[in-house]
Amino acid sequence: MPEKTSSIAGENQLAVGPQDNGDATSSEKLPEEENLLIQDNKINLTSEQSDARGEDNDKKKIEDDDYKALLQDRGWAWFVVLGCFLSHVITGGFERSDGVLFLQFTEKFQESAQLTAWPGALCSSVRLLAGPIATAVSNRFSVRTSVMAGTFIFALGVAVSGLAPSVPYLFFTYGFLQGFGRGLVYAPGVVVVGMYFNRHRGLSTGLGTAGVGLGTFLFPPMVEMLFEQFGFSGAFLMLSGIALHLCIVAALFRPLFIHRSIVIGDRKKKSVAKDLDDLGEERAFVASKEGSLDLPKSTKKDASSITIELSLDSSDHDFQDGGSSAEKFQESPRLRSRSRIKNCCKSVISSCFPVEEQKMDKKKQKLIEWSLLKNPPFLFYCFSICLFTAAFKSAFTFLPALAASSGISKIEAAYLLSISGIVDTIGRVLAGFILDMPRIKPFRPLAYNGIIFVIVVLSFLSPLMNHFTGFAVLFGLYGMMTGAYVSQKSVVIVDILGQEKLTSSFGLLICFQGIGTAIGPPLSGLLRDIYGSFKEAFFMGGAAMAAAGGLMIVSNIYRIVMQHRLKAAMKSTKEHADDN
C-alpha cells in the first residue's frame, strides 16, 4: 500500500509541478480526497486533449469541404467547360461530316454503299469502344494525358487517310487510327466536366457538349470546300492540322489533383503574404536574404519561417532542378545550358502528360468496373443507347445522300447538316437548363425517355420530304432533339448510379454506343444496295429508336422500384431503431 501511495505522489509531482514552499512533504501520503482530485484533473486533461483532437479533425473536414467548394462550380471549372466545348467542336465536326466524306469516298473509289459506309462507321465505333481504354488511361495517369495522346493519334490518322489507294486502306487509317485518337479525346472531356461541377452539372454538360452543334454547322461546308480547293490528299492534310488544335483543349483540362494543389497553395501563399505585410515587407525581405537584420530574435524566427514556408509552397508547383546552388555555380556554362534544356523538356513533358501520384494509404482504383453491368437500370440504359446510336449514326451518314436522291445539290445537302448542327447547339443548352430546374430534376430520366419518342416520329417523316425547305425544317427539329438527348447521357448516368461511378460507367456506356455505330451505317447501306433507295434505312432507324425508347422505359421502371425498396428498407430500419 505505501508503494502505491508513493507512486501517486510521484504522479502528482509530474502533474502539478514542484510546491512553492520547497519542502519534502510532497512525498508523504496525501489525503484520499486530494488523490481523487488529482485523478479527476488527469481525466479532465485527457478529455480536453481528446476534444482538441476531435476539433482538429472537424477543422480538417471543414477545410476539405471548403476546398471542395472552391474546386466545383466556379473558377477554373468554367475553363474546363470551354475545353469541352472546343473538343466537341472539332470531334463533333468530324463526326457530322461523315455524310460529306461518304460522297467523296463514293466518287473517288466507286464502291458499293455498304462498303463505302464502313470507314465512317468503323471510326465512330472505335471512338466509342475506346471509352473504357480512355477511362483506364485517365484513372491511371490523368485526363490531360489521355487527351494529349489522343490528339496526336487522331491527327496522324487523318493525315495518312489522304494517301488511301482504296477503301480497305481507310479501314485502318480513317477507321482505327482516327477513331482511337478521337476516343481518347472524347470520353475524358465529358467526364472531367462532371468532376468539376455539382449544382450546375446539367447546364455545364449541355454547354460543353453544345460544341457539336457549332462543329456540325462549320465543318460540312468547310470540308466540302477543302476538297474542292485542295483535292483529296490536300484536304485531309488540312484537316489533320485542324485536329492538332485539340492540344489546346488538353491544356484546359487541368487534372483535379493539380487544381486542388494549386488552390491550396495559392491560399497558403496569400496567408504568408499577409504575415509578411504585418512584419514589414522591406525588413522581411532583408531578413530572408541576408539574415543579418537587427531584429528581435522572435521576429527573425517568424520572418525566416514564413520565407521557408513560402519557398516550400512554391516547390509544390515547380519542378526540381537538381543540385544545390553552390553546385550550379560551379558548373560550366555548357553544363548549365544542358541542365536548363533537360529541365525544360521535363517540365514540358510533365505539364503535357501529368501523372497523379498514388498514395500508399489510398485504395487502388479499378481501371474498369465491369460489375456496373449487374445494375439492371444501367444495363437497360446501355442497350437502349446502343439501338439509338445505330439509328442516329445512320441518319447523319445518309442524310446528304437522301437529299441528293431528291434532287438537292451537294452543297445544299451540306447546308442541311449545318442547319441541324446550329439547332443542335440550342437543344443542348436548353436541355441542360430545363432538366436542371428543381421541379423537373427529380423526373429527369423520364423526360429524357420522352425525347426518344419525339425523335422516332421525326425519323419516320424524313423519307417523305422532297424539297430543301422540308428537309431543313425536319432536320432542324431532329438536330435539336438528338442534341438534347446525347448531351444529357452523362447526367442521366449520375441519376442512376451516382457521381462516384461516373468515370467508369461512362466508358462502358459509350462502348455500347460503339457497337451501335458499327451496326447502323453498314446495315443501312445494305438496305440501300438491296432496295435502291435510302428511305428503307430511315424507316429501319425509326423502328430501332422506338425499341430504344421501350428499353429506356424498362430502365426507368427498375430504377423507380429500386428507389422505393431502398426507402422502405431505410424506413423499416429507422422504426426498428426507435422501438429499441
Coordinates of C-alpha atoms in Angstrom, one line a residue:
M1 CA 0.0 0.0 0.0
P2 CA 2.8 2.6 0.7
E3 CA 4.3 1.8 -2.7
K4 CA 1.0 2.7 -4.3
T5 CA 0.8 5.9 -2.4
S6 CA 4.3 6.9 -3.3
S7 CA 3.5 6.2 -7.0
I8 CA 0.5 8.5 -6.8
A9 CA 2.6 11.2 -5.1
G10 CA 5.2 11.0 -7.8
E11 CA 2.4 11.4 -10.5
N12 CA 1.2 14.4 -8.5
Q13 CA 4.6 16.0 -8.8
L14 CA 4.6 15.5 -12.5
A15 CA 1.1 16.7 -12.8
V16 CA 1.1 19.8 -10.7
G17 CA 4.8 20.6 -10.6
P18 CA 7.0 21.4 -7.5
Q19 CA 5.5 23.1 -4.5
D20 CA 6.2 26.7 -3.7
N21 CA 7.5 26.1 -0.2
G22 CA 10.1 23.6 -1.4
D23 CA 9.8 21.1 1.5
A24 CA 9.6 17.4 1.2
T25 CA 6.0 17.0 2.2
S26 CA 5.0 16.1 -1.3
S27 CA 6.5 12.6 -0.9
E28 CA 4.2 12.0 2.1
K29 CA 0.9 10.2 1.9
L30 CA -1.7 12.6 0.6
P31 CA -5.3 12.7 1.7
E32 CA -7.7 10.5 -0.2
E33 CA -9.7 13.5 -1.4
E34 CA -6.6 15.1 -2.9
N35 CA -5.7 11.9 -4.7
L36 CA -9.2 11.7 -6.2
L37 CA -8.9 15.4 -7.2
I38 CA -5.6 14.7 -9.0
Q39 CA -7.1 11.7 -10.9
D40 CA -10.1 13.9 -11.9
N41 CA -7.7 16.5 -13.2
K42 CA -5.9 13.9 -15.2
I43 CA -9.2 12.6 -16.7
N44 CA -10.3 16.1 -17.5
L45 CA -6.9 16.8 -19.1
T46 CA -7.2 13.6 -21.2
S47 CA -10.8 14.5 -22.2
E48 CA -9.7 18.0 -23.2
Q49 CA -6.9 16.6 -25.3
S50 CA -9.3 14.2 -27.0
D51 CA -11.7 17.1 -27.6
A52 CA -8.9 19.1 -29.1
R53 CA -8.0 16.2 -31.5
G54 CA -11.7 15.9 -32.4
E55 CA -11.8 19.7 -33.1
D56 CA -8.7 19.3 -35.3
N57 CA -10.4 16.5 -37.2
D58 CA -13.5 18.6 -37.6
K59 CA -11.5 21.6 -38.7
K60 CA -9.7 19.4 -41.3
K61 CA -13.0 18.1 -42.6
I62 CA -14.4 21.7 -42.8
E63 CA -11.2 22.7 -44.7
D64 CA -11.6 19.8 -47.1
D65 CA -15.2 20.7 -47.7
D66 CA -14.1 24.3 -48.2
Y67 CA -11.5 23.2 -50.8
K68 CA -14.2 21.1 -52.5
A69 CA -16.4 24.1 -52.7
L70 CA -13.6 26.1 -54.2
L71 CA -13.0 23.4 -56.8
Q72 CA -16.5 22.9 -58.1
D73 CA -19.0 25.1 -59.9
R74 CA -16.6 28.1 -60.0
G75 CA -13.3 29.4 -61.2
W76 CA -11.3 27.1 -63.5
A77 CA -14.3 24.8 -63.8
W78 CA -15.7 27.1 -66.5
F79 CA -12.4 26.9 -68.4
V80 CA -12.9 23.1 -68.3
V81 CA -16.4 23.7 -69.9
L82 CA -14.7 25.8 -72.6
G83 CA -12.2 23.0 -73.3
C84 CA -15.1 20.5 -73.5
F85 CA -16.9 22.9 -75.9
L86 CA -13.9 23.2 -78.2
S87 CA -13.3 19.5 -78.1
H88 CA -16.8 18.8 -79.3
V89 CA -16.5 21.5 -82.0
I90 CA -13.6 19.5 -83.6
T91 CA -14.6 15.9 -82.8
G92 CA -18.3 16.5 -83.4
G93 CA -17.5 18.4 -86.6
F94 CA -15.5 15.5 -88.0
E95 CA -18.3 13.1 -86.9
R96 CA -21.1 15.0 -88.6
S97 CA -19.0 15.4 -91.8
D98 CA -19.2 11.6 -92.4
G99 CA -22.1 12.3 -94.9
V100 CA -19.9 14.6 -97.0
L101 CA -16.9 12.2 -96.8
F102 CA -19.2 9.4 -97.8
L103 CA -19.9 11.2 -101.1
Q104 CA -16.2 11.9 -101.6
F105 CA -15.3 8.3 -101.0
T106 CA -18.0 7.1 -103.3
E107 CA -16.9 9.5 -106.1
K108 CA -13.2 8.5 -105.7
F109 CA -13.4 4.7 -105.2
Q110 CA -16.7 3.8 -107.0
E111 CA -17.6 1.1 -104.5
S112 CA -20.9 -0.1 -103.1
A113 CA -22.8 2.0 -100.5
Q114 CA -22.3 -0.8 -97.9
L115 CA -18.5 -1.0 -98.3
T116 CA -18.1 2.8 -98.5
A117 CA -20.1 3.3 -95.3
W118 CA -17.7 1.2 -93.3
P119 CA -14.8 3.7 -92.8
G120 CA -17.0 6.2 -91.1
A121 CA -18.9 3.6 -89.1
L122 CA -15.7 1.9 -88.0
C123 CA -14.2 5.3 -87.0
S124 CA -17.3 6.1 -84.8
S125 CA -17.3 2.6 -83.4
V126 CA -13.7 2.6 -82.4
R127 CA -14.1 6.1 -80.9
L128 CA -16.8 4.8 -78.6
L129 CA -15.4 1.3 -78.0
A130 CA -12.2 3.1 -76.8
G131 CA -14.2 4.6 -74.0
P132 CA -13.1 2.0 -71.4
I133 CA -9.5 2.5 -72.5
A134 CA -9.8 6.2 -72.2
T135 CA -11.2 5.8 -68.8
A136 CA -8.4 3.5 -67.8
V137 CA -5.8 6.0 -69.0
S138 CA -7.5 8.8 -67.2
N139 CA -7.7 6.8 -64.0
R140 CA -4.1 5.6 -64.2
F141 CA -2.5 8.9 -65.4
S142 CA -4.7 11.9 -65.9
V143 CA -7.4 13.3 -68.2
R144 CA -4.9 15.6 -69.9
T145 CA -2.6 12.7 -70.7
S146 CA -5.4 10.9 -72.4
V147 CA -6.5 13.9 -74.5
M148 CA -2.9 14.8 -75.4
A149 CA -2.0 11.3 -76.6
G150 CA -5.3 11.0 -78.4
T151 CA -4.7 14.3 -80.3
F152 CA -1.5 13.1 -81.9
I153 CA -3.0 9.7 -82.9
F154 CA -6.1 11.5 -84.3
A155 CA -4.1 13.9 -86.4
L156 CA -1.9 11.1 -87.7
G157 CA -4.9 9.0 -88.8
V158 CA -6.4 12.0 -90.7
A159 CA -3.1 12.8 -92.4
V160 CA -2.4 9.3 -93.8
S161 CA -6.0 8.9 -94.9
G162 CA -5.3 11.3 -97.7
L163 CA -2.9 8.7 -99.2
A164 CA -5.5 5.9 -99.3
P165 CA -5.5 3.9 -102.6
S166 CA -8.7 2.0 -101.8
V167 CA -11.5 1.8 -99.2
P168 CA -10.0 -1.1 -97.2
Y169 CA -6.9 1.1 -96.6
L170 CA -9.3 3.6 -94.9
F171 CA -10.4 0.9 -92.5
F172 CA -7.1 1.2 -90.7
T173 CA -6.2 4.9 -91.2
Y174 CA -9.6 6.6 -91.1
G175 CA -11.4 3.9 -89.1
F176 CA -9.0 2.6 -86.5
L177 CA -6.3 5.3 -86.1
Q178 CA -8.6 8.3 -86.2
G179 CA -11.3 6.6 -84.2
F180 CA -8.9 5.5 -81.5
G181 CA -7.5 9.0 -81.2
R182 CA -11.0 10.5 -81.1
G183 CA -11.9 8.0 -78.3
L184 CA -9.0 9.1 -76.1
V185 CA -10.2 12.7 -76.5
Y186 CA -14.0 12.3 -76.3
A187 CA -14.8 10.4 -73.1
P188 CA -12.4 12.3 -70.7
G189 CA -13.8 15.6 -72.0
V190 CA -17.3 14.8 -70.8
V191 CA -16.2 13.1 -67.6
V192 CA -14.0 16.0 -66.4
V193 CA -16.9 18.4 -66.6
G194 CA -18.9 16.1 -64.3
M195 CA -16.0 16.1 -61.9
Y196 CA -15.7 19.9 -61.7
F197 CA -19.5 20.5 -61.3
N198 CA -22.1 19.5 -58.8
R199 CA -25.0 22.0 -58.6
H200 CA -24.9 23.0 -62.3
R201 CA -23.9 19.6 -63.8
G202 CA -26.7 19.5 -66.3
L203 CA -26.2 23.1 -67.5
S204 CA -22.4 22.7 -67.7
T205 CA -22.6 19.5 -69.6
G206 CA -25.1 21.0 -72.0
L207 CA -22.8 24.0 -72.6
G208 CA -19.7 21.8 -73.0
T209 CA -21.3 19.4 -75.5
A210 CA -23.0 22.2 -77.4
G211 CA -19.8 22.4 -79.4
V212 CA -21.1 19.5 -81.5
G213 CA -23.7 21.8 -82.9
L214 CA -21.2 24.5 -83.8
G215 CA -18.9 21.9 -85.3
T216 CA -21.8 20.5 -87.4
F217 CA -22.6 24.0 -88.6
L218 CA -19.0 24.8 -89.6
F219 CA -17.4 21.6 -90.7
P220 CA -19.6 20.0 -93.5
P221 CA -19.4 23.1 -95.8
M222 CA -15.8 23.7 -94.8
V223 CA -14.9 20.0 -95.7
E224 CA -16.7 20.3 -99.0
M225 CA -14.8 23.5 -99.9
L226 CA -11.4 21.9 -98.8
F227 CA -11.9 19.0 -101.2
E228 CA -12.8 21.5 -104.0
Q229 CA -9.8 23.7 -103.4
F230 CA -7.0 21.2 -102.4
G231 CA -8.1 17.9 -103.7
F232 CA -8.3 14.6 -101.8
S233 CA -4.9 14.4 -100.2
G234 CA -4.6 18.2 -99.6
A235 CA -8.0 18.3 -97.8
F236 CA -7.0 15.5 -95.4
L237 CA -3.7 17.2 -94.7
M238 CA -5.5 20.5 -93.8
L239 CA -8.0 18.5 -91.6
S240 CA -5.0 17.0 -89.8
G241 CA -3.8 20.4 -88.9
I242 CA -7.2 21.3 -87.5
A243 CA -7.2 18.1 -85.4
L244 CA -3.9 19.2 -83.7
H245 CA -5.7 22.2 -82.2
L246 CA -7.0 19.7 -79.6
C247 CA -3.7 20.2 -77.8
I248 CA -5.2 23.5 -76.6
V249 CA -8.1 21.6 -75.2
A250 CA -5.8 19.2 -73.3
A251 CA -4.1 22.3 -71.7
L252 CA -7.5 23.5 -70.5
F253 CA -8.3 20.1 -69.0
R254 CA -6.4 20.7 -65.7
P255 CA -6.5 17.4 -63.7
L256 CA -8.4 17.8 -60.5
F257 CA -5.4 16.8 -58.3
I258 CA -3.3 19.6 -59.8
H259 CA -6.1 22.1 -59.5
R260 CA -6.6 21.2 -55.8
S261 CA -2.9 21.6 -55.2
I262 CA -2.8 25.0 -56.9
V263 CA -5.9 26.2 -54.9
I264 CA -4.4 25.1 -51.6
G265 CA -1.0 26.6 -52.5
D266 CA -2.5 29.9 -53.5
R267 CA -4.4 30.2 -50.3
K268 CA -1.3 29.4 -48.3
K269 CA 0.7 32.0 -50.2
K270 CA -1.9 34.6 -49.6
S271 CA -1.8 33.8 -45.9
V272 CA 2.0 34.0 -45.9
A273 CA 1.9 37.3 -47.8
K274 CA -0.4 38.8 -45.3
D275 CA 2.0 37.8 -42.5
L276 CA 4.9 39.3 -44.4
D277 CA 2.9 42.6 -44.7
D278 CA 2.5 42.6 -40.9
L279 CA 6.2 42.2 -40.4
G280 CA 7.1 44.8 -42.9
E281 CA 7.9 44.0 -46.5
E282 CA 11.3 45.6 -46.6
R283 CA 12.6 44.2 -43.2
A284 CA 11.3 40.7 -44.0
F285 CA 13.0 40.7 -47.4
V286 CA 16.3 41.7 -46.0
A287 CA 16.0 39.2 -43.2
S288 CA 15.2 36.4 -45.6
K289 CA 18.1 37.3 -48.0
E290 CA 20.9 38.4 -45.6
G291 CA 19.9 37.1 -42.2
S292 CA 21.7 40.0 -40.5
L293 CA 19.0 42.4 -39.7
D294 CA 18.9 43.8 -36.2
L295 CA 15.5 42.4 -35.2
P296 CA 14.3 40.8 -32.1
K297 CA 15.0 37.0 -32.1
S298 CA 11.3 36.2 -32.2
T299 CA 10.8 38.5 -35.2
K300 CA 13.8 36.9 -37.1
K301 CA 12.4 33.5 -36.4
D302 CA 9.0 34.4 -37.7
A303 CA 10.4 36.0 -40.8
S304 CA 12.6 33.1 -41.7
S305 CA 9.9 30.6 -41.0
I306 CA 7.5 32.5 -43.3
T307 CA 10.1 32.7 -46.0
I308 CA 10.9 29.0 -45.7
E309 CA 7.2 28.1 -45.8
L310 CA 6.6 30.3 -48.9
S311 CA 9.5 28.6 -50.7
L312 CA 8.2 25.1 -49.7
D313 CA 4.7 26.0 -51.1
S314 CA 6.3 27.2 -54.3
S315 CA 8.1 23.9 -54.7
D316 CA 4.8 22.1 -54.9
H317 CA 4.2 23.5 -58.4
D318 CA 7.8 23.9 -59.7
F319 CA 10.0 21.1 -61.0
Q320 CA 13.2 20.1 -59.3
D321 CA 16.3 21.4 -61.0
G322 CA 18.5 19.0 -59.1
G323 CA 21.6 20.0 -57.1
S324 CA 22.3 22.9 -54.7
S325 CA 23.1 26.5 -55.6
A326 CA 26.8 26.0 -54.9
E327 CA 26.9 23.1 -57.3
K328 CA 25.1 25.0 -60.0
F329 CA 27.5 27.9 -59.6
Q330 CA 30.5 25.6 -60.1
E331 CA 29.0 24.1 -63.3
S332 CA 30.4 25.2 -66.6
P333 CA 28.2 27.3 -68.9
R334 CA 27.7 24.3 -71.3
L335 CA 26.6 22.0 -68.4
R336 CA 24.3 24.7 -67.1
S337 CA 22.8 25.1 -70.6
R338 CA 22.3 21.4 -70.9
S339 CA 20.7 21.2 -67.5
R340 CA 18.3 24.0 -68.3
I341 CA 17.3 22.3 -71.6
K342 CA 16.9 19.0 -69.8
N343 CA 14.8 20.5 -67.1
C344 CA 12.7 22.5 -69.6
C345 CA 12.0 19.3 -71.5
K346 CA 11.0 17.5 -68.3
S347 CA 8.7 20.4 -67.4
V348 CA 7.0 20.4 -70.8
I349 CA 6.5 16.6 -70.7
S350 CA 5.3 16.7 -67.1
S351 CA 2.9 19.5 -68.0
C352 CA 1.5 17.8 -71.1
F353 CA 1.3 14.3 -69.6
P354 CA 0.8 14.7 -65.8
V355 CA 0.5 11.7 -63.6
E356 CA -1.2 11.6 -60.3
E357 CA 0.9 10.0 -57.6
Q358 CA -0.8 7.1 -55.9
K359 CA -0.8 7.5 -52.1
M360 CA 0.2 4.4 -50.0
D361 CA -2.9 4.6 -47.9
K362 CA -5.2 5.3 -50.8
K363 CA -7.4 2.4 -52.0
K364 CA -6.3 1.4 -55.5
Q365 CA -8.9 2.5 -58.0
K366 CA -10.3 -0.1 -60.5
L367 CA -9.5 0.9 -64.1
I368 CA -12.8 -0.6 -65.4
E369 CA -15.7 -1.6 -63.2
W370 CA -17.4 -4.3 -65.2
S371 CA -19.6 -5.1 -62.2
L372 CA -21.7 -2.0 -63.0
L373 CA -23.4 -4.0 -65.7
K374 CA -25.1 -6.0 -63.0
N375 CA -27.1 -2.9 -62.2
P376 CA -30.4 -3.5 -64.2
P377 CA -31.3 0.2 -64.8
F378 CA -27.9 0.9 -66.1
L379 CA -27.7 -2.3 -68.2
F380 CA -31.1 -1.5 -69.9
Y381 CA -29.9 2.1 -70.5
C382 CA -26.8 0.7 -72.2
F383 CA -28.9 -1.5 -74.5
S384 CA -31.2 1.5 -75.2
I385 CA -28.4 3.8 -76.2
C386 CA -26.9 1.1 -78.4
L387 CA -30.0 0.9 -80.6
F388 CA -30.5 4.7 -80.5
T389 CA -26.9 5.3 -81.7
A390 CA -27.3 2.7 -84.6
A391 CA -30.2 4.7 -86.0
F392 CA -28.7 8.1 -85.1
K393 CA -25.4 7.5 -86.8
S394 CA -27.1 6.1 -90.0
A395 CA -29.3 9.2 -90.2
F396 CA -26.3 11.6 -90.3
T397 CA -24.3 9.4 -92.6
F398 CA -27.0 9.1 -95.3
L399 CA -28.8 12.5 -94.9
P400 CA -26.8 14.1 -97.7
A401 CA -27.3 11.1 -99.9
L402 CA -31.1 11.0 -99.1
A403 CA -31.3 14.7 -100.0
A404 CA -29.2 14.3 -103.2
S405 CA -31.5 11.4 -104.3
S406 CA -34.4 14.0 -104.1
G407 CA -32.6 16.4 -106.5
I408 CA -30.8 18.6 -103.9
S409 CA -27.2 19.6 -104.7
K410 CA -24.2 18.5 -102.7
I411 CA -23.6 22.0 -101.2
E412 CA -27.2 22.3 -100.2
A413 CA -27.0 18.8 -98.6
A414 CA -24.0 20.1 -96.6
Y415 CA -26.1 23.1 -95.6
L416 CA -28.7 20.8 -94.2
L417 CA -26.1 19.3 -91.8
S418 CA -25.1 22.9 -90.8
I419 CA -28.7 23.8 -90.0
S420 CA -29.1 20.7 -88.0
G421 CA -25.9 21.5 -86.2
I422 CA -26.7 25.0 -85.2
V423 CA -30.1 23.9 -83.8
D424 CA -28.4 21.0 -82.1
T425 CA -26.5 23.6 -80.0
I426 CA -29.7 25.3 -79.0
G427 CA -31.2 21.9 -78.0
R428 CA -28.2 21.0 -75.8
V429 CA -28.2 24.3 -73.9
L430 CA -32.0 24.3 -73.4
A431 CA -32.0 20.7 -72.3
G432 CA -29.3 21.4 -69.7
F433 CA -31.1 24.4 -68.4
I434 CA -34.6 22.9 -68.3
L435 CA -33.6 19.5 -66.9
D436 CA -31.7 21.2 -64.1
M437 CA -34.8 23.0 -62.8
P438 CA -35.7 21.9 -59.3
R439 CA -39.2 20.8 -60.2
I440 CA -38.1 18.8 -63.3
K441 CA -34.7 17.4 -61.9
P442 CA -36.3 14.5 -60.0
F443 CA -38.1 13.4 -63.2
R444 CA -35.1 13.9 -65.5
P445 CA -34.7 10.3 -66.7
L446 CA -38.5 10.2 -67.6
A447 CA -38.2 13.5 -69.6
Y448 CA -35.1 12.0 -71.2
N449 CA -37.1 9.0 -72.2
G450 CA -39.8 11.2 -73.8
I451 CA -37.2 12.8 -76.1
I452 CA -36.6 9.5 -77.7
F453 CA -40.2 9.1 -78.9
V454 CA -40.2 12.6 -80.4
I455 CA -37.1 11.6 -82.5
V456 CA -38.9 8.4 -83.5
V457 CA -41.7 10.5 -85.2
L458 CA -39.1 12.7 -86.9
S459 CA -37.3 9.6 -88.3
F460 CA -40.4 8.2 -89.9
L461 CA -41.2 11.6 -91.5
S462 CA -37.7 12.0 -93.0
P463 CA -38.1 9.9 -96.2
L464 CA -41.4 11.7 -97.0
M465 CA -39.6 15.0 -97.7
N466 CA -38.8 16.0 -101.3
H467 CA -37.6 19.7 -101.2
F468 CA -34.9 21.7 -99.4
T469 CA -37.3 23.6 -97.1
G470 CA -39.0 20.5 -95.8
F471 CA -35.6 18.8 -95.1
A472 CA -34.3 22.0 -93.4
V473 CA -37.3 22.2 -91.0
L474 CA -37.4 18.5 -90.3
F475 CA -33.7 18.1 -89.6
G476 CA -33.6 21.3 -87.6
L477 CA -36.0 19.6 -85.2
Y478 CA -34.1 16.4 -85.5
G479 CA -30.9 18.1 -84.6
M480 CA -32.5 19.8 -81.6
M481 CA -33.9 16.6 -80.1
T482 CA -30.8 14.5 -80.7
G483 CA -28.6 17.2 -79.3
A484 CA -30.8 17.3 -76.1
Y485 CA -30.7 13.5 -75.9
V486 CA -27.0 13.0 -76.4
S487 CA -25.8 15.9 -74.3
Q488 CA -27.6 14.6 -71.1
K489 CA -26.5 11.0 -71.2
S490 CA -23.7 11.5 -68.6
V491 CA -26.1 13.4 -66.4
V492 CA -28.6 10.5 -66.5
I493 CA -25.8 8.1 -65.5
V494 CA -25.4 10.2 -62.3
D495 CA -29.1 10.0 -61.7
I496 CA -28.9 6.2 -62.0
L497 CA -25.6 5.3 -60.3
G498 CA -24.3 8.4 -58.6
Q499 CA -21.4 10.8 -59.3
E500 CA -18.7 8.5 -57.9
K501 CA -19.4 5.9 -60.6
L502 CA -19.4 8.4 -63.5
T503 CA -15.9 7.8 -64.8
S504 CA -16.1 4.0 -65.2
S505 CA -19.8 3.9 -66.1
F506 CA -19.5 6.5 -68.9
G507 CA -16.7 4.4 -70.5
L508 CA -18.9 1.4 -70.5
L509 CA -21.9 3.3 -71.9
I510 CA -20.1 4.7 -74.9
C511 CA -18.7 1.2 -75.5
F512 CA -22.3 0.2 -76.2
Q513 CA -22.7 3.2 -78.4
G514 CA -19.7 2.0 -80.4
I515 CA -21.5 -1.3 -81.0
G516 CA -24.4 0.6 -82.3
T517 CA -22.4 2.7 -84.7
A518 CA -20.7 -0.4 -86.0
I519 CA -24.0 -2.0 -86.9
G520 CA -26.1 1.0 -88.1
P521 CA -24.5 2.5 -91.2
P522 CA -23.3 -0.7 -92.8
L523 CA -26.8 -2.2 -92.3
S524 CA -28.4 0.9 -93.8
G525 CA -26.0 0.8 -96.7
L526 CA -27.0 -2.9 -97.3
L527 CA -30.7 -1.9 -97.4
R528 CA -29.8 0.8 -100.0
D529 CA -28.0 -1.8 -102.1
I530 CA -31.0 -4.1 -101.9
Y531 CA -33.9 -1.7 -102.4
G532 CA -32.1 1.0 -104.4
S533 CA -33.1 3.9 -102.2
F534 CA -32.2 5.3 -98.7
K535 CA -35.8 5.5 -97.5
E536 CA -35.8 2.0 -96.0
A537 CA -32.8 2.9 -94.0
F538 CA -34.6 5.7 -92.3
F539 CA -37.7 3.6 -91.6
M540 CA -35.4 1.0 -90.0
G541 CA -33.8 3.7 -87.9
G542 CA -37.2 4.9 -86.6
A543 CA -38.1 1.3 -85.6
A544 CA -34.7 0.9 -83.8
M545 CA -35.3 4.2 -81.9
A546 CA -38.8 3.0 -80.9
A547 CA -37.2 -0.1 -79.4
A548 CA -34.6 2.1 -77.6
G549 CA -37.4 4.1 -76.1
G550 CA -39.1 0.8 -74.8
L551 CA -35.8 -0.3 -73.2
M552 CA -35.4 3.1 -71.5
I553 CA -38.9 2.6 -70.1
V554 CA -37.8 -0.7 -68.6
S555 CA -34.8 1.0 -67.1
N556 CA -36.9 3.7 -65.5
I557 CA -39.3 1.2 -64.0
Y558 CA -36.4 -0.8 -62.5
R559 CA -34.9 2.4 -61.1
I560 CA -38.1 3.6 -59.5
V561 CA -38.8 0.2 -58.0
M562 CA -35.3 0.0 -56.5
Q563 CA -35.6 3.5 -55.1
H564 CA -39.0 2.6 -53.4
R565 CA -37.5 -0.6 -52.0
L566 CA -34.5 1.3 -50.6
K567 CA -36.7 4.0 -49.0
A568 CA -38.9 1.2 -47.5
A569 CA -35.9 -0.6 -46.1
M570 CA -34.5 2.7 -44.6
K571 CA -37.9 3.5 -43.0
S572 CA -38.1 0.0 -41.5
T573 CA -34.6 0.2 -40.1
K574 CA -35.4 3.6 -38.5
E575 CA -38.6 2.3 -37.0
H576 CA -36.8 -0.7 -35.6
A577 CA -34.1 1.5 -34.1
D578 CA -36.8 3.8 -32.5
D579 CA -38.5 0.7 -31.0
N580 CA -35.3 -0.4 -29.4

